[in-house]
Amino acid sequence: MEITLKGKTALVTGANRGIGAHMAESLARAGANVAFHTRKPRDEVNDTAERLAKECGVKTGVVVADLSDPQAIDDMFEQFDGQFEQIDILINNAGFENAHALEDMPREDWLALMNVNLNAPFYCSQHAARRMKKAGQGGVIINVQSVHDEVVRKGVAHYSVAKAGLKTLTRAAAVEWGEYGIRVVGLSPGAIGTDINQEDNERLGIDNMNSWIPLGFIGETKDVAGVTVFLCSEQARYITGTTLYVDGAFMHNVMRYDMRPDHDLGV
Ligand SMILES: NC(=O)c1ccc[n+]([C@@H]2O[C@H](COP(=O)([O-])OP(=O)(O)OC[C@H]3O[C@@H](n4cnc5c(N)ncnc54)[C@H](O)[C@@H]3O)[C@@H](O)[C@H]2O)c1
Ligand SMILES: O=C(O)[C@H](O)[C@@H](O)[C@H](O)[C@H](O)CO
């Protein structure tokens, strides 16, 4: 059965690099029109969007917003509406991670992470769901969570709390918006080779990281991007409210990971 997203329009947050960039490209290659979100205007994003439009015969565009600012999120959807007719797919991908001992975590750092990793996906989901409900053709919202939505790790309590919150939002939104044909799915990567964990991998050692992951290797962005296309497609029409872990069984191997004295983030 062919997996196609022809005729669908997607908005991907954090599409300028890493997992989001690969997801956006894969959605375009599957035939979807794609809005690439970036925090700051960047020539590379415009170039990639234009190139993929030509290569895939789809419409692409770029929207800009600092997702820590709710007003900027409202503006981003106005930018989107100015370029596209409707939204069928929202990928809440953008997010960040930093390390603090819990007792010393500055409140502003806690709040800053909540704003980008939990509140922004909620605000974006509201915008998307209102448009999907009005259009009456259903839709798909994918929340990019993490193995840390279940498995906690010293030094990133705020990240785990935000991702766990997002996992619960996935469930709540799926229940509330099911009657409109809107599916909401969590996608939780394990360790994927991107900028977000480059420092961590260098400090812990790639060989160690690989050895803690049952499948034996750190994932690549393509491992998450391909699954995203499937989850957005008609083949996944009965999947909603649940979370798919794409982690090589990393999350089930915490004992091995935790026994290392240097497993934490050095805080
Ligand atoms: N790489 C991994 O191992 C891994 C594992 C689990 C979950 N994740 C999640 O995957 C998602 C993508 O991460 P990645 O690995 O591609 O990392 P990345 O650092 O390469 O990408 C993060 C993206 O989020 C955007 N972003 C961050 N703060 C923003 C803000 N204030 N406003 C607008 N955009 C902002 C960045 O510009 C970038 O596009 C994140 O939600 C992350 O938590 C990644
Ligand atoms: O959720 C994430 O962004 C990742 O899982 C990272 O936190 C690391 O890859 C993991 O903690 C192993 O070092």
Short mmCIF file of N, CA, C and O in Angstrom, two decimals, residues 45-102:
data_model
loop_
_atom_site.label_atom_id
_atom_site.label_comp_id
_atom_site.label_asym_id
_atom_site.label_seq_id
_atom_site.Cartn_x
_atom_site.Cartn_y
_atom_site.Cartn_z
N VAL A 45 17.07 27.87 5.22
CA VAL A 45 15.71 27.32 5.30
C VAL A 45 14.93 27.71 4.05
O VAL A 45 14.23 26.88 3.45
N ASN A 46 15.06 28.99 3.64
CA ASN A 46 14.37 29.43 2.41
C ASN A 46 14.84 28.59 1.22
O ASN A 46 14.03 28.14 0.41
N ASP A 47 16.17 28.38 1.15
CA ASP A 47 16.73 27.62 0.02
C ASP A 47 16.21 26.18 0.02
O ASP A 47 15.82 25.65 -1.02
N THR A 48 16.23 25.55 1.20
CA THR A 48 15.75 24.16 1.29
C THR A 48 14.28 24.07 0.90
O THR A 48 13.87 23.19 0.14
N ALA A 49 13.48 25.02 1.41
CA ALA A 49 12.04 25.00 1.10
C ALA A 49 11.83 25.16 -0.41
O ALA A 49 11.04 24.41 -1.00
N GLU A 50 12.55 26.08 -1.00
CA GLU A 50 12.38 26.30 -2.46
C GLU A 50 12.83 25.07 -3.25
O GLU A 50 12.18 24.66 -4.21
N ARG A 51 13.97 24.51 -2.83
CA ARG A 51 14.49 23.33 -3.55
C ARG A 51 13.50 22.17 -3.48
O ARG A 51 13.20 21.52 -4.49
N LEU A 52 12.95 21.92 -2.28
CA LEU A 52 12.02 20.79 -2.13
C LEU A 52 10.72 21.02 -2.89
O LEU A 52 10.13 20.07 -3.41
N ALA A 53 10.28 22.28 -2.96
CA ALA A 53 9.07 22.57 -3.73
C ALA A 53 9.28 22.13 -5.18
O ALA A 53 8.41 21.48 -5.77
N LYS A 54 10.45 22.47 -5.71
CA LYS A 54 10.74 22.10 -7.11
C LYS A 54 10.87 20.59 -7.26
O LYS A 54 10.27 19.98 -8.14
N GLU A 55 11.67 19.99 -6.37
CA GLU A 55 11.95 18.55 -6.49
C GLU A 55 10.70 17.69 -6.29
O GLU A 55 10.55 16.65 -6.92
N CYS A 56 9.82 18.12 -5.40
CA CYS A 56 8.68 17.27 -5.03
C CYS A 56 7.37 17.72 -5.66
O CYS A 56 6.34 17.05 -5.48
N GLY A 57 7.38 18.86 -6.32
CA GLY A 57 6.14 19.35 -6.92
C GLY A 57 5.09 19.70 -5.88
O GLY A 57 3.89 19.45 -6.08
N VAL A 58 5.54 20.25 -4.75
CA VAL A 58 4.60 20.65 -3.70
C VAL A 58 4.80 22.14 -3.41
O VAL A 58 5.74 22.75 -3.91
N LYS A 59 3.90 22.67 -2.60
CA LYS A 59 4.05 24.07 -2.19
C LYS A 59 4.79 24.09 -0.84
O LYS A 59 4.46 23.30 0.06
N THR A 60 5.77 24.93 -0.72
CA THR A 60 6.43 25.08 0.58
C THR A 60 6.47 26.55 0.96
O THR A 60 6.27 27.42 0.12
N GLY A 61 6.70 26.81 2.21
CA GLY A 61 6.82 28.18 2.69
C GLY A 61 7.60 28.18 3.99
O GLY A 61 7.91 27.12 4.54
N VAL A 62 7.94 29.37 4.46
CA VAL A 62 8.69 29.50 5.71
C VAL A 62 7.92 30.41 6.66
O VAL A 62 7.39 31.43 6.24
N VAL A 63 7.82 30.00 7.92
CA VAL A 63 7.21 30.86 8.94
C VAL A 63 8.22 31.02 10.08
O VAL A 63 9.00 30.11 10.37
N VAL A 64 8.20 32.21 10.69
CA VAL A 64 9.24 32.53 11.67
C VAL A 64 8.59 32.87 13.02
O VAL A 64 7.60 33.61 13.06
N ALA A 65 9.13 32.31 14.09
CA ALA A 65 8.63 32.66 15.44
C ALA A 65 9.59 32.16 16.50
O ALA A 65 10.12 31.05 16.40
N ASP A 66 9.77 32.98 17.53
CA ASP A 66 10.40 32.49 18.76
C ASP A 66 9.26 31.88 19.57
O ASP A 66 8.37 32.60 20.05
N LEU A 67 9.28 30.58 19.71
CA LEU A 67 8.14 29.87 20.29
C LEU A 67 8.01 30.09 21.80
O LEU A 67 7.03 29.65 22.40
N SER A 68 8.98 30.77 22.40
CA SER A 68 8.84 31.08 23.83
C SER A 68 7.87 32.24 24.03
O SER A 68 7.50 32.56 25.15
N ASP A 69 7.44 32.88 22.93
CA ASP A 69 6.58 34.05 22.99
C ASP A 69 5.20 33.71 22.40
O ASP A 69 5.07 33.51 21.20
N PRO A 70 4.16 33.66 23.24
CA PRO A 70 2.82 33.27 22.74
C PRO A 70 2.32 34.17 21.61
O PRO A 70 1.67 33.71 20.68
N GLN A 71 2.64 35.48 21.70
CA GLN A 71 2.21 36.41 20.65
C GLN A 71 2.88 36.03 19.31
O GLN A 71 2.25 36.09 18.25
N ALA A 72 4.15 35.63 19.40
CA ALA A 72 4.88 35.23 18.17
C ALA A 72 4.24 33.98 17.56
O ALA A 72 4.24 33.81 16.33
N ILE A 73 3.68 33.12 18.41
CA ILE A 73 2.99 31.92 17.89
C ILE A 73 1.72 32.33 17.15
O ILE A 73 1.43 31.82 16.05
N ASP A 74 0.98 33.28 17.72
CA ASP A 74 -0.22 33.78 17.02
C ASP A 74 0.19 34.38 15.66
O ASP A 74 -0.45 34.12 14.64
N ASP A 75 1.28 35.17 15.67
CA ASP A 75 1.77 35.79 14.42
C ASP A 75 2.19 34.71 13.41
O ASP A 75 1.97 34.85 12.21
N MET A 76 2.80 33.63 13.93
CA MET A 76 3.26 32.56 13.04
C MET A 76 2.06 31.95 12.28
O MET A 76 2.15 31.65 11.09
N PHE A 77 0.95 31.77 12.98
CA PHE A 77 -0.22 31.19 12.29
C PHE A 77 -0.83 32.18 11.29
O PHE A 77 -1.40 31.77 10.29
N GLU A 78 -0.66 33.48 11.56
CA GLU A 78 -1.08 34.47 10.54
C GLU A 78 -0.19 34.36 9.32
O GLU A 78 -0.66 34.43 8.17
N GLN A 79 1.11 34.20 9.55
CA GLN A 79 2.04 33.99 8.42
C GLN A 79 1.63 32.75 7.64
O GLN A 79 1.63 32.72 6.41
N PHE A 80 1.28 31.70 8.38
CA PHE A 80 0.86 30.45 7.75
C PHE A 80 -0.39 30.67 6.90
O PHE A 80 -0.45 30.27 5.73
N ASP A 81 -1.39 31.34 7.49
CA ASP A 81 -2.66 31.56 6.78
C ASP A 81 -2.45 32.40 5.52
O ASP A 81 -3.21 32.26 4.55
N GLY A 82 -1.44 33.27 5.54
CA GLY A 82 -1.15 34.10 4.37
C GLY A 82 -0.57 33.30 3.21
O GLY A 82 -0.55 33.76 2.06
N GLN A 83 -0.07 32.09 3.51
CA GLN A 83 0.60 31.30 2.47
C GLN A 83 -0.12 30.01 2.09
O GLN A 83 0.08 29.48 1.01
N PHE A 84 -0.91 29.48 3.04
CA PHE A 84 -1.55 28.17 2.81
C PHE A 84 -3.06 28.25 3.07
O PHE A 84 -3.50 29.06 3.89
N GLU A 85 -3.81 27.38 2.41
CA GLU A 85 -5.27 27.42 2.55
C GLU A 85 -5.78 26.72 3.80
O GLU A 85 -6.75 27.13 4.41
N GLN A 86 -5.14 25.60 4.15
CA GLN A 86 -5.59 24.90 5.36
C GLN A 86 -4.46 24.09 5.95
O GLN A 86 -3.43 23.88 5.30
N ILE A 87 -4.64 23.69 7.20
CA ILE A 87 -3.61 22.87 7.85
C ILE A 87 -4.19 21.48 8.11
O ILE A 87 -5.28 21.35 8.67
N ASP A 88 -3.48 20.46 7.65
CA ASP A 88 -3.91 19.07 7.89
C ASP A 88 -3.02 18.37 8.90
O ASP A 88 -3.43 17.39 9.53
N ILE A 89 -1.76 18.83 8.99
CA ILE A 89 -0.78 18.16 9.84
C ILE A 89 0.02 19.22 10.60
O ILE A 89 0.51 20.18 10.01
N LEU A 90 0.11 19.04 11.91
CA LEU A 90 0.99 19.90 12.72
C LEU A 90 2.01 19.00 13.39
O LEU A 90 1.65 18.02 14.04
N ILE A 91 3.29 19.34 13.23
CA ILE A 91 4.33 18.60 13.93
C ILE A 91 4.94 19.53 14.98
O ILE A 91 5.67 20.48 14.65
N ASN A 92 4.63 19.27 16.24
CA ASN A 92 5.23 20.04 17.34
C ASN A 92 6.58 19.42 17.66
O ASN A 92 6.70 18.54 18.53
N ASN A 93 7.60 19.89 16.94
CA ASN A 93 8.93 19.27 17.08
C ASN A 93 9.91 20.12 17.88
O ASN A 93 10.74 19.59 18.61
N ALA A 94 9.84 21.45 17.74
CA ALA A 94 10.88 22.31 18.34
C ALA A 94 10.97 22.08 19.85
O ALA A 94 9.97 21.85 20.53
N GLY A 95 12.19 22.12 20.36
CA GLY A 95 12.39 21.97 21.79
C GLY A 95 13.86 22.08 22.12
O GLY A 95 14.70 22.06 21.22
N PHE A 96 14.17 22.23 23.40
CA PHE A 96 15.59 22.27 23.79
C PHE A 96 15.77 21.63 25.15
O PHE A 96 14.81 21.32 25.85
N GLU A 97 17.02 21.44 25.49
CA GLU A 97 17.38 20.74 26.73
C GLU A 97 18.60 21.44 27.31
O GLU A 97 19.51 21.82 26.56
N ASN A 98 18.62 21.67 28.62
CA ASN A 98 19.86 22.12 29.27
C ASN A 98 19.93 21.45 30.63
O ASN A 98 18.98 20.80 31.06
N ALA A 99 21.08 21.56 31.30
CA ALA A 99 21.27 20.79 32.52
C ALA A 99 21.39 21.68 33.75
O ALA A 99 22.13 22.66 33.75
N HIS A 100 20.63 21.30 34.79
CA HIS A 100 20.71 22.00 36.07
C HIS A 100 20.41 21.00 37.18
O HIS A 100 19.49 20.19 37.04
N ALA A 101 21.16 21.09 38.28
CA ALA A 101 20.76 20.32 39.46
C ALA A 101 19.40 20.87 39.90
O ALA A 101 19.19 22.08 39.89
N LEU A 102 18.51 19.97 40.29
CA LEU A 102 17.13 20.38 40.58
C LEU A 102 17.08 21.48 41.65
O LEU A 102 16.36 22.47 41.52
#
